[in-house]
Amino acid sequence: MVSTSKIKSVDFYRKIPRDLTEASLSGAGLSIIAALSMIFLFGMELNDYLTVSTSTSIIVDQSSDGDFLRIDFNLSFPALSCEFASVDVSDVLGTNRLNLTKTVRKYSIDSNLKPTGSEFQSGQISTAIKHDEEVDEEHGEGSVTLNAHNFDRISHQHPILVVNFYAPWCYWSNRLKPSWERAAKIIRERYDPEIDGRILLGKVDCTEEVELCRRNHIQGYPSIRIFRKGNDVREDHGHHEHESYYGDRDTDSLVKTMDELVAPISLQSQSALDSQPSKVTDDAKRPAPLTGGCRIEGFVRVKKVPGNLIISARSASHSFDASQMNMSHVISHFSFGKKISPRVMSDMKQLLPYLGGSHDRLNGMPYISNPSDSNANVTIEHYLQVVKTEVMTRSYKLVEDYEYTAHSSLAHSLDIPVAKFHFELSPMQVLITEKSKSFSHFITNVCAIIGGVFTVAGILDAVLHNTMRLMKKVELGKNF
C-alpha cells in the first residue's frame, strides 16, 4: 500500500501552522477590498452572461417570402372622390395593373377624414361605353338647363330628375350631348312635364355652376346623376342620397334606362320613395359618393424590383380638369412586408431598440396641396428605399422586417395630378443573429475572477508587508 506520507507529498495547498501566521491590519483591509472586488466583478460577469448579444451582417437578399412583396396602406384623400379613385401598380419589368379592387377598399370621408357610411362599391367601369354614331343633323335642345337658383326647386317637382353634369371642353361630354338631347326630347314627349311629370332630364354646365357641381361632388365629366324626390329629407352627414349612371350613352340605352326608372312609379302616387326598385342593372347604376373625399385601404403585392404605387382619378369614359384636381392626402399607415404583431415587435425592440423605427416611417404624415392659379397640377411623390432586416432569435425563430427611408416632394405635372409612391428595394439585407454565452464560459470567467483577485491581493499584501518591514529596519538602524 502507498504510505500516507507519499500521498501528502503531492499536496499543492500545503498548510502553514496557525501558530506561525500573523494577522495584520493591512492584510485585513486588502482582504475586505478583495472580497468586494470579487462580488462586484462577479455581478458584472453575471449581468454579461444574462445579457443577450447580437451580431449584425450584410448579405445578399435571400428572402424567404419569394419574389413578391406586400404593401399595406391606409390613405385618406379629402378631395378625391371614391367614384374615380384608382389604385395602380407598375414596375420596371413592364407590369402595369390598373384600378385594383380585389384587395382594396374605399370609404367616402368628410372633411374631418371620418367615414360617412359603409364601404363604397365602385365596381368596374366599362371601358367600352357605347355612343351614338356622330351625325351632322341638328339634335336640338331637349333637356332643361339647371343652375344654382332653380336646381333645388326643379328636383322637388319631379319624382325623378336625371342630370348631366358636363364641361364644354370635355371630349366625352361632347360625345354624349347629341344622345342626351335626343333622349331628353323623347322622354319629354312620353312623360310630359305638365301632365305626367314623373321624370325630367336636365343638364348643368360645371364651368358656369362651379359651386353646384362641387356640392354634388362632380370630379369627372360627364357625370350623370339620378335624383329621387324625397331623398333630400333623408340626409346622411349633410348630403343627399342619389345614384350615378355608368351605362351606355347612346340614345336607345338612355331612353330604355329612363323608362325603367319611371316604371315602378305610378302616375297617381308621384312618389319615388313609395316605388319599387328599378330594374336598371347594378353595372349601369350605382350609389353616388356621399362626400368628395375618399379613404383607400388594403394591400397590393408587387414584384421585388423598382416600381410605383399610384393613386389617381381614372376612367375610360370621363375627362378630368387637371387644374382642379387636388391630391392632398394623409397617410395613416404605409408599410412593406408581413405585418408584425405588437407583442413580437415589443420583444424585438427590447433586443434592438432601433429595430422597427423605420417600419412605418410615413404613418401619420399629412401632405397638403391647395390648387390655385399658381399652384395647379401638383403631383405628390414619395421616394422610398426599402431594406429588409431579418432577426434570428435564440429559439431559431425568424422575424422579418422591412425598414425604409422616405423623401417626399410636390412637383408640377403636365398630366392629371397623382399621388405616387416610388419604391426601390435594396439587393442586400441586414441579418441580425441573437447570441447567448455558454455556461462553461461563465464558470471559467468566475474562476478567473476569484483566482485573479486573490492572487493580486496576495501580491499587494506581500509588497506592502515587506515594504513596512524594510521601513522598520531602516528606522531601527538609524536609532542604533
Coordinates of C-alpha atoms in Angstrom, one line a residue:
M1 CA 0.0 0.0 0.0
V2 CA 1.0 3.6 -0.7
S3 CA 2.0 5.3 2.5
T4 CA 0.2 8.3 3.8
S5 CA 3.3 10.4 3.6
K6 CA 3.8 9.8 -0.1
I7 CA 0.2 10.9 -0.8
K8 CA 0.7 14.1 1.3
S9 CA 3.8 14.9 -0.8
V10 CA 1.6 15.9 -3.8
D11 CA -0.4 18.4 -1.8
F12 CA -0.5 21.7 -3.8
Y13 CA -2.1 23.5 -0.9
R14 CA 0.3 22.9 2.0
K15 CA -0.7 24.5 5.2
I16 CA 1.3 26.7 7.5
P17 CA 0.7 26.1 11.2
R18 CA -1.6 28.5 12.6
D19 CA 0.9 29.4 15.3
L20 CA 3.3 30.7 12.6
T21 CA 0.7 33.0 10.9
E22 CA 0.1 36.6 12.0
A23 CA -2.9 38.7 11.1
S24 CA -2.3 42.3 10.2
L25 CA -4.4 45.4 9.8
S26 CA -3.2 46.0 6.2
G27 CA -4.0 42.4 5.3
A28 CA -7.5 42.7 6.7
G29 CA -8.0 45.9 4.6
L30 CA -6.8 44.2 1.5
S31 CA -9.0 41.1 2.2
I32 CA -12.1 43.3 2.5
I33 CA -11.2 45.2 -0.7
A34 CA -10.5 41.9 -2.5
A35 CA -13.9 40.4 -1.3
L36 CA -15.8 43.5 -2.5
S37 CA -13.9 43.4 -5.8
M38 CA -14.8 39.7 -6.3
I39 CA -18.5 40.5 -5.6
F40 CA -18.5 43.4 -8.0
L41 CA -16.8 41.6 -10.8
F42 CA -19.0 38.5 -10.3
G43 CA -22.1 40.7 -10.6
M44 CA -20.7 42.2 -13.8
E45 CA -19.9 38.8 -15.2
L46 CA -23.4 37.5 -14.3
N47 CA -25.1 40.5 -15.9
D48 CA -23.0 39.9 -19.1
Y49 CA -23.9 36.3 -19.1
L50 CA -27.6 37.1 -18.8
T51 CA -27.5 39.8 -21.4
V52 CA -28.2 38.7 -25.0
S53 CA -25.7 39.8 -27.6
T54 CA -26.3 40.2 -31.3
S55 CA -24.1 40.0 -34.4
T56 CA -25.0 42.0 -37.5
S57 CA -24.0 41.1 -41.0
I58 CA -24.9 42.3 -44.5
I59 CA -25.7 39.6 -47.0
V60 CA -27.3 39.3 -50.4
D61 CA -31.1 39.2 -50.1
Q62 CA -32.2 35.6 -49.6
S63 CA -35.8 36.4 -48.8
S64 CA -38.0 33.5 -47.7
D65 CA -41.1 35.4 -48.9
G66 CA -40.4 34.8 -52.6
D67 CA -40.3 37.2 -55.5
F68 CA -43.2 39.3 -54.3
L69 CA -43.6 41.9 -51.7
R70 CA -46.7 43.0 -49.9
I71 CA -47.5 46.7 -49.4
D72 CA -50.1 47.6 -46.8
F73 CA -51.6 51.1 -46.8
N74 CA -54.3 53.3 -45.4
L75 CA -54.6 56.7 -47.2
S76 CA -57.1 59.5 -46.8
F77 CA -57.8 61.9 -49.8
P78 CA -60.1 64.8 -48.7
A79 CA -60.6 66.0 -52.3
L80 CA -60.6 62.8 -54.3
S81 CA -63.9 61.1 -54.9
C82 CA -64.2 57.3 -54.4
E83 CA -66.1 57.3 -57.7
F84 CA -62.9 57.7 -59.7
A85 CA -60.2 56.9 -57.2
S86 CA -57.9 54.2 -58.7
V87 CA -55.0 52.2 -57.3
D88 CA -52.5 51.3 -60.0
V89 CA -49.2 49.4 -59.8
S90 CA -46.3 49.5 -62.3
D91 CA -42.7 48.4 -62.3
V92 CA -39.5 48.4 -64.5
L93 CA -40.3 44.9 -65.8
G94 CA -43.4 46.2 -67.7
T95 CA -46.0 45.3 -65.1
N96 CA -48.9 47.7 -65.4
R97 CA -52.0 46.8 -63.3
L98 CA -54.8 49.5 -63.3
N99 CA -57.7 50.1 -60.9
L100 CA -57.0 47.2 -58.4
T101 CA -60.1 46.4 -56.5
K102 CA -59.8 42.8 -55.2
T103 CA -57.7 43.7 -52.1
V104 CA -58.6 47.4 -51.9
R105 CA -61.5 49.0 -50.0
K106 CA -62.8 52.6 -50.4
Y107 CA -64.9 54.7 -47.9
S108 CA -66.3 58.1 -48.5
I109 CA -65.0 60.5 -45.9
D110 CA -65.9 64.0 -44.7
S111 CA -63.6 67.0 -44.2
N112 CA -62.5 65.5 -40.8
L113 CA -61.4 62.3 -42.6
K114 CA -64.3 60.4 -40.9
P115 CA -66.1 57.7 -42.9
T116 CA -69.7 58.7 -43.9
G117 CA -71.1 55.3 -44.5
S118 CA -70.3 51.7 -45.4
E119 CA -67.7 50.6 -48.0
F120 CA -68.1 52.4 -51.3
Q121 CA -68.8 49.8 -54.0
S122 CA -67.2 51.4 -57.1
G123 CA -67.4 48.3 -59.3
Q124 CA -65.7 48.0 -62.6
I125 CA -66.5 50.9 -65.0
S126 CA -66.8 49.6 -68.5
T127 CA -64.0 50.5 -70.9
A128 CA -66.3 50.4 -73.9
I129 CA -69.2 52.8 -73.4
K130 CA -71.5 52.9 -76.4
H131 CA -72.3 56.2 -78.0
D132 CA -74.4 57.2 -81.0
E133 CA -72.6 57.5 -84.3
E134 CA -71.8 61.1 -84.9
V135 CA -74.2 62.7 -87.4
D136 CA -74.4 66.2 -88.9
E137 CA -78.1 66.7 -88.2
E138 CA -79.1 69.2 -85.6
H139 CA -80.1 67.4 -82.4
G140 CA -81.9 70.4 -80.8
E141 CA -82.3 71.1 -77.1
G142 CA -84.4 68.6 -75.1
S143 CA -83.0 68.8 -71.6
V144 CA -83.6 71.6 -69.1
T145 CA -80.7 73.9 -68.2
L146 CA -80.2 73.9 -64.4
N147 CA -78.3 76.3 -62.2
A148 CA -77.9 77.1 -58.5
H149 CA -81.1 79.1 -58.5
N150 CA -83.5 76.5 -59.9
F151 CA -81.9 73.2 -59.1
D152 CA -83.5 72.5 -55.8
R153 CA -86.9 73.7 -56.9
I154 CA -87.0 71.5 -60.0
S155 CA -85.6 68.5 -58.2
H156 CA -88.6 68.7 -55.7
Q157 CA -91.1 69.0 -58.6
H158 CA -90.4 65.6 -60.2
P159 CA -90.1 62.1 -58.7
I160 CA -87.0 61.5 -60.8
L161 CA -84.6 64.1 -62.0
V162 CA -81.7 62.9 -64.2
V163 CA -78.9 65.4 -64.6
N164 CA -76.0 65.5 -67.0
F165 CA -73.1 67.4 -65.3
Y166 CA -70.8 68.3 -68.2
A167 CA -68.0 70.6 -69.3
P168 CA -68.0 72.2 -72.8
W169 CA -64.3 71.5 -73.3
C170 CA -64.7 67.8 -72.5
Y171 CA -64.5 65.3 -75.3
W172 CA -66.8 62.8 -73.7
S173 CA -69.3 65.5 -72.8
N174 CA -69.5 66.5 -76.5
R175 CA -69.9 62.8 -77.5
L176 CA -72.8 62.5 -75.0
K177 CA -74.5 65.8 -75.9
P178 CA -76.4 64.7 -79.1
S179 CA -77.6 61.4 -77.5
W180 CA -78.6 63.2 -74.3
E181 CA -80.7 65.9 -76.0
R182 CA -82.4 63.4 -78.3
A183 CA -83.2 61.1 -75.3
A184 CA -84.5 64.2 -73.4
K185 CA -86.8 65.1 -76.2
I186 CA -88.2 61.5 -76.4
I187 CA -88.7 61.3 -72.6
R188 CA -90.4 64.8 -72.6
E189 CA -92.8 63.6 -75.2
R190 CA -93.6 60.3 -73.4
Y191 CA -93.8 61.9 -69.9
D192 CA -95.0 65.4 -70.5
P193 CA -93.8 67.5 -67.5
E194 CA -97.1 69.4 -67.5
I195 CA -99.3 66.3 -67.5
D196 CA -97.2 63.4 -66.3
G197 CA -94.1 64.8 -64.8
R198 CA -92.6 61.6 -63.3
I199 CA -89.2 62.2 -64.8
L200 CA -87.2 65.1 -66.2
L201 CA -83.8 65.3 -67.8
G202 CA -81.6 68.3 -67.1
K203 CA -78.0 69.5 -67.6
V204 CA -75.5 71.6 -65.7
D205 CA -72.5 73.3 -67.2
C206 CA -69.8 72.9 -64.5
T207 CA -67.7 75.6 -65.9
E208 CA -70.5 78.1 -65.1
E209 CA -72.0 76.4 -62.0
V210 CA -68.8 75.5 -60.1
E211 CA -70.3 75.6 -56.7
L212 CA -73.3 73.5 -57.7
C213 CA -71.1 70.8 -59.2
R214 CA -68.8 70.9 -56.2
R215 CA -71.8 70.4 -53.9
N216 CA -72.7 67.3 -55.8
H217 CA -69.1 66.0 -55.8
I218 CA -68.6 66.2 -59.5
Q219 CA -65.0 65.4 -60.4
G220 CA -65.3 63.7 -63.8
Y221 CA -67.1 64.9 -66.9
P222 CA -69.7 64.0 -67.9
S223 CA -71.3 62.7 -64.7
I224 CA -74.9 61.5 -64.9
R225 CA -76.7 61.7 -61.6
I226 CA -80.2 60.3 -60.7
F227 CA -82.0 62.3 -58.1
R228 CA -85.2 60.9 -56.5
K229 CA -87.8 63.1 -55.0
G230 CA -88.0 62.8 -51.2
N231 CA -84.4 61.5 -50.8
D232 CA -83.4 65.0 -49.8
V233 CA -85.2 64.6 -46.5
R234 CA -83.0 61.5 -45.6
E235 CA -79.7 63.3 -45.1
D236 CA -76.6 61.4 -44.1
H237 CA -73.8 63.7 -42.9
G238 CA -75.5 66.6 -44.6
H239 CA -75.6 65.2 -48.2
H240 CA -78.5 63.9 -50.2
E241 CA -78.7 60.3 -51.4
H242 CA -78.5 59.9 -55.2
E243 CA -77.1 57.5 -57.8
S244 CA -74.7 57.6 -60.6
Y245 CA -75.3 56.2 -64.1
Y246 CA -72.4 54.4 -65.8
G247 CA -74.2 52.6 -68.6
D248 CA -74.1 53.1 -72.4
R249 CA -74.7 56.6 -73.6
D250 CA -76.4 56.1 -76.9
T251 CA -80.0 57.4 -77.3
D252 CA -81.7 54.0 -77.1
S253 CA -79.8 52.9 -74.0
L254 CA -80.6 56.3 -72.3
V255 CA -84.3 56.1 -73.2
K256 CA -84.5 52.5 -72.0
T257 CA -82.9 53.4 -68.7
M258 CA -85.3 56.3 -68.1
D259 CA -88.3 54.1 -68.9
E260 CA -87.0 51.6 -66.3
L261 CA -86.6 54.3 -63.7
V262 CA -90.2 55.6 -64.3
A263 CA -91.9 52.1 -64.5
P264 CA -92.1 51.5 -60.7
I265 CA -93.7 54.9 -60.1
S266 CA -97.4 55.1 -60.6
L267 CA -98.9 58.2 -62.1
Q268 CA -101.2 58.7 -59.1
S269 CA -98.6 58.4 -56.4
Q270 CA -95.9 60.5 -58.0
S271 CA -93.5 59.4 -55.2
A272 CA -90.1 57.8 -55.8
L273 CA -89.9 56.7 -52.2
D274 CA -93.1 54.6 -52.5
S275 CA -91.9 52.9 -55.7
Q276 CA -90.3 49.6 -56.1
P277 CA -86.6 49.5 -57.0
S278 CA -86.0 49.9 -60.7
K279 CA -84.5 47.1 -62.9
V280 CA -81.5 49.1 -64.1
T281 CA -78.5 46.8 -63.7
D282 CA -76.0 47.4 -60.9
D283 CA -73.2 47.8 -63.5
A284 CA -75.1 50.7 -65.1
K285 CA -76.3 52.4 -61.9
R286 CA -74.6 52.6 -58.5
P287 CA -74.9 54.9 -55.5
A288 CA -73.0 58.1 -55.9
P289 CA -70.4 59.2 -53.3
L290 CA -71.9 61.0 -50.3
T291 CA -68.9 63.2 -50.0
G292 CA -66.0 64.4 -52.1
G293 CA -63.3 62.6 -50.1
C294 CA -62.1 59.0 -50.0
R295 CA -60.2 56.7 -47.7
I296 CA -58.4 54.0 -49.5
E297 CA -57.1 51.0 -47.6
G298 CA -55.9 47.5 -48.3
F299 CA -52.8 45.9 -49.8
V300 CA -51.2 45.0 -53.1
R301 CA -48.5 42.5 -54.0
V302 CA -45.6 43.8 -56.2
K303 CA -42.5 42.3 -57.6
K304 CA -39.2 43.0 -55.8
V305 CA -38.0 45.4 -58.4
P306 CA -38.2 49.2 -58.6
G307 CA -41.8 50.2 -59.2
N308 CA -44.6 52.6 -58.4
L309 CA -47.9 52.5 -56.4
I310 CA -50.1 55.3 -57.9
I311 CA -53.3 56.7 -56.6
S312 CA -55.2 58.8 -59.2
A313 CA -58.5 59.7 -60.8
R314 CA -59.1 57.2 -63.6
S315 CA -61.9 56.5 -66.0
A316 CA -62.1 55.3 -69.6
S317 CA -65.1 57.5 -70.4
H318 CA -64.7 60.6 -68.3
S319 CA -62.5 63.7 -68.5
F320 CA -60.9 65.5 -65.6
D321 CA -59.9 69.1 -65.1
A322 CA -56.3 68.7 -64.1
S323 CA -56.1 72.3 -62.7
Q324 CA -58.8 71.4 -60.2
M325 CA -57.5 68.0 -59.1
N326 CA -56.3 68.1 -55.5
M327 CA -54.2 65.0 -54.5
S328 CA -53.6 66.1 -50.9
H329 CA -53.6 63.1 -48.6
V330 CA -52.9 61.9 -45.1
I331 CA -51.1 58.7 -44.6
S332 CA -52.5 56.7 -41.7
H333 CA -50.4 53.6 -42.5
F334 CA -47.9 52.5 -45.1
S335 CA -45.6 49.5 -44.6
F336 CA -43.9 46.7 -46.5
G337 CA -43.9 43.0 -45.9
K338 CA -45.9 40.9 -43.4
K339 CA -47.5 42.6 -40.5
I340 CA -45.6 42.2 -37.2
S341 CA -47.7 41.8 -34.1
P342 CA -47.3 44.4 -31.4
R343 CA -46.1 41.7 -29.0
V344 CA -43.3 40.4 -31.3
M345 CA -42.3 44.0 -32.2
S346 CA -42.1 44.8 -28.4
D347 CA -39.8 41.8 -27.9
M348 CA -37.6 42.8 -30.8
K349 CA -37.3 46.4 -29.5
Q350 CA -36.1 45.0 -26.2
L351 CA -33.4 43.2 -28.1
L352 CA -32.6 46.1 -30.5
P353 CA -34.2 49.4 -29.5
Y354 CA -33.7 50.9 -33.0
L355 CA -35.5 48.0 -34.8
G356 CA -38.9 48.9 -36.2
G357 CA -38.3 52.6 -36.0
S358 CA -38.5 52.9 -39.8
H359 CA -41.0 50.2 -40.4
D360 CA -43.8 52.7 -40.8
R361 CA -42.0 55.9 -41.2
L362 CA -44.8 57.7 -43.2
N363 CA -47.5 56.9 -40.6
G364 CA -49.5 60.0 -39.6
M365 CA -47.9 62.3 -42.1
P366 CA -50.1 64.8 -44.0
Y367 CA -49.2 66.0 -47.5
I368 CA -51.4 69.0 -48.5
S369 CA -51.6 70.9 -51.8
N370 CA -54.0 73.7 -52.5
P371 CA -54.7 74.1 -56.2
S372 CA -54.7 77.7 -57.3
D373 CA -53.7 79.8 -60.3
S374 CA -50.0 79.5 -59.3
N375 CA -50.2 76.0 -57.7
A376 CA -52.2 73.8 -60.0
N377 CA -51.5 70.4 -61.5
V378 CA -49.5 69.3 -58.5
T379 CA -48.3 65.7 -58.2
I380 CA -47.2 64.5 -54.8
E381 CA -44.4 62.0 -55.0
H382 CA -42.8 59.8 -52.3
Y383 CA -39.4 58.1 -52.9
L384 CA -39.0 55.1 -50.7
Q385 CA -35.8 53.0 -50.4
V386 CA -36.5 49.7 -48.7
V387 CA -34.1 47.4 -46.8
K388 CA -35.0 44.0 -45.4
T389 CA -33.9 43.1 -41.9
E390 CA -34.1 39.5 -40.6
V391 CA -33.7 38.7 -36.9
M392 CA -32.8 35.1 -35.9
T393 CA -33.6 34.6 -32.2
R394 CA -32.0 32.1 -29.9
S395 CA -35.1 29.8 -30.3
Y396 CA -34.4 29.8 -34.1
K397 CA -37.5 31.9 -34.8
L398 CA -37.1 34.1 -37.9
V399 CA -38.6 37.6 -37.7
E400 CA -38.7 39.6 -41.0
D401 CA -39.0 43.4 -41.0
Y402 CA -38.8 45.9 -43.9
E403 CA -37.4 49.3 -43.0
Y404 CA -37.5 52.2 -45.4
T405 CA -36.4 55.8 -45.8
A406 CA -38.8 58.3 -47.3
H407 CA -38.3 61.5 -49.2
S408 CA -41.4 63.4 -50.5
S409 CA -41.8 66.3 -52.9
L410 CA -44.5 68.3 -54.7
A411 CA -44.0 68.6 -58.4
H412 CA -46.0 70.3 -61.2
S413 CA -47.3 67.8 -63.7
L414 CA -48.4 68.3 -67.3
D415 CA -50.9 65.4 -66.9
I416 CA -53.5 64.7 -64.3
P417 CA -52.0 65.0 -60.8
V418 CA -51.5 61.8 -58.9
A419 CA -50.1 60.6 -55.6
K420 CA -47.1 58.4 -56.4
F421 CA -45.1 56.1 -54.2
H422 CA -41.9 55.1 -55.9
F423 CA -40.3 52.2 -54.1
E424 CA -36.8 50.7 -54.7
L425 CA -35.6 47.6 -52.8
S426 CA -32.0 47.1 -51.8
P427 CA -30.4 43.9 -53.2
M428 CA -28.7 43.5 -49.8
Q429 CA -30.3 42.6 -46.5
V430 CA -29.4 43.0 -42.8
L431 CA -29.1 39.8 -40.9
I432 CA -29.1 40.1 -37.1
T433 CA -28.4 36.9 -35.1
E434 CA -29.2 36.7 -31.4
K435 CA -26.4 35.0 -29.4
S436 CA -26.0 33.9 -25.7
K437 CA -22.9 33.0 -23.8
S438 CA -22.3 29.4 -22.7
F439 CA -22.5 28.4 -19.0
S440 CA -18.9 26.9 -19.2
H441 CA -17.6 30.3 -20.4
F442 CA -19.4 31.9 -17.4
I443 CA -17.9 29.5 -14.9
T444 CA -14.4 29.9 -16.4
N445 CA -14.6 33.7 -16.1
V446 CA -15.9 33.4 -12.5
C447 CA -13.0 31.2 -11.5
A448 CA -10.6 33.6 -13.2
I449 CA -12.1 36.5 -11.3
I450 CA -11.8 34.8 -7.9
G451 CA -8.3 33.4 -8.6
G452 CA -7.1 36.7 -10.2
V453 CA -8.3 38.9 -7.4
F454 CA -7.0 36.5 -4.8
T455 CA -3.6 36.4 -6.4
V456 CA -3.3 40.2 -7.0
A457 CA -4.4 40.8 -3.4
G458 CA -1.7 38.4 -2.2
I459 CA 0.9 40.1 -4.2
L460 CA -0.1 43.5 -2.9
D461 CA -0.2 42.2 0.6
A462 CA 3.3 40.8 0.3
V463 CA 4.7 44.0 -1.2
L464 CA 3.0 46.1 1.4
H465 CA 4.2 43.8 4.2
N466 CA 7.8 43.7 3.0
T467 CA 7.8 47.4 2.5
M468 CA 6.7 48.0 6.1
R469 CA 9.4 45.6 7.4
L470 CA 12.1 47.3 5.4
M471 CA 11.0 50.7 6.7
K472 CA 11.1 49.4 10.3
K473 CA 14.7 48.0 9.8
V474 CA 15.8 51.4 8.4
E475 CA 14.3 53.2 11.3
L476 CA 15.9 50.8 13.8
G477 CA 19.2 51.2 12.1
K478 CA 19.1 55.0 12.3
N479 CA 18.3 54.9 16.0
F480 CA 21.1 52.4 16.6

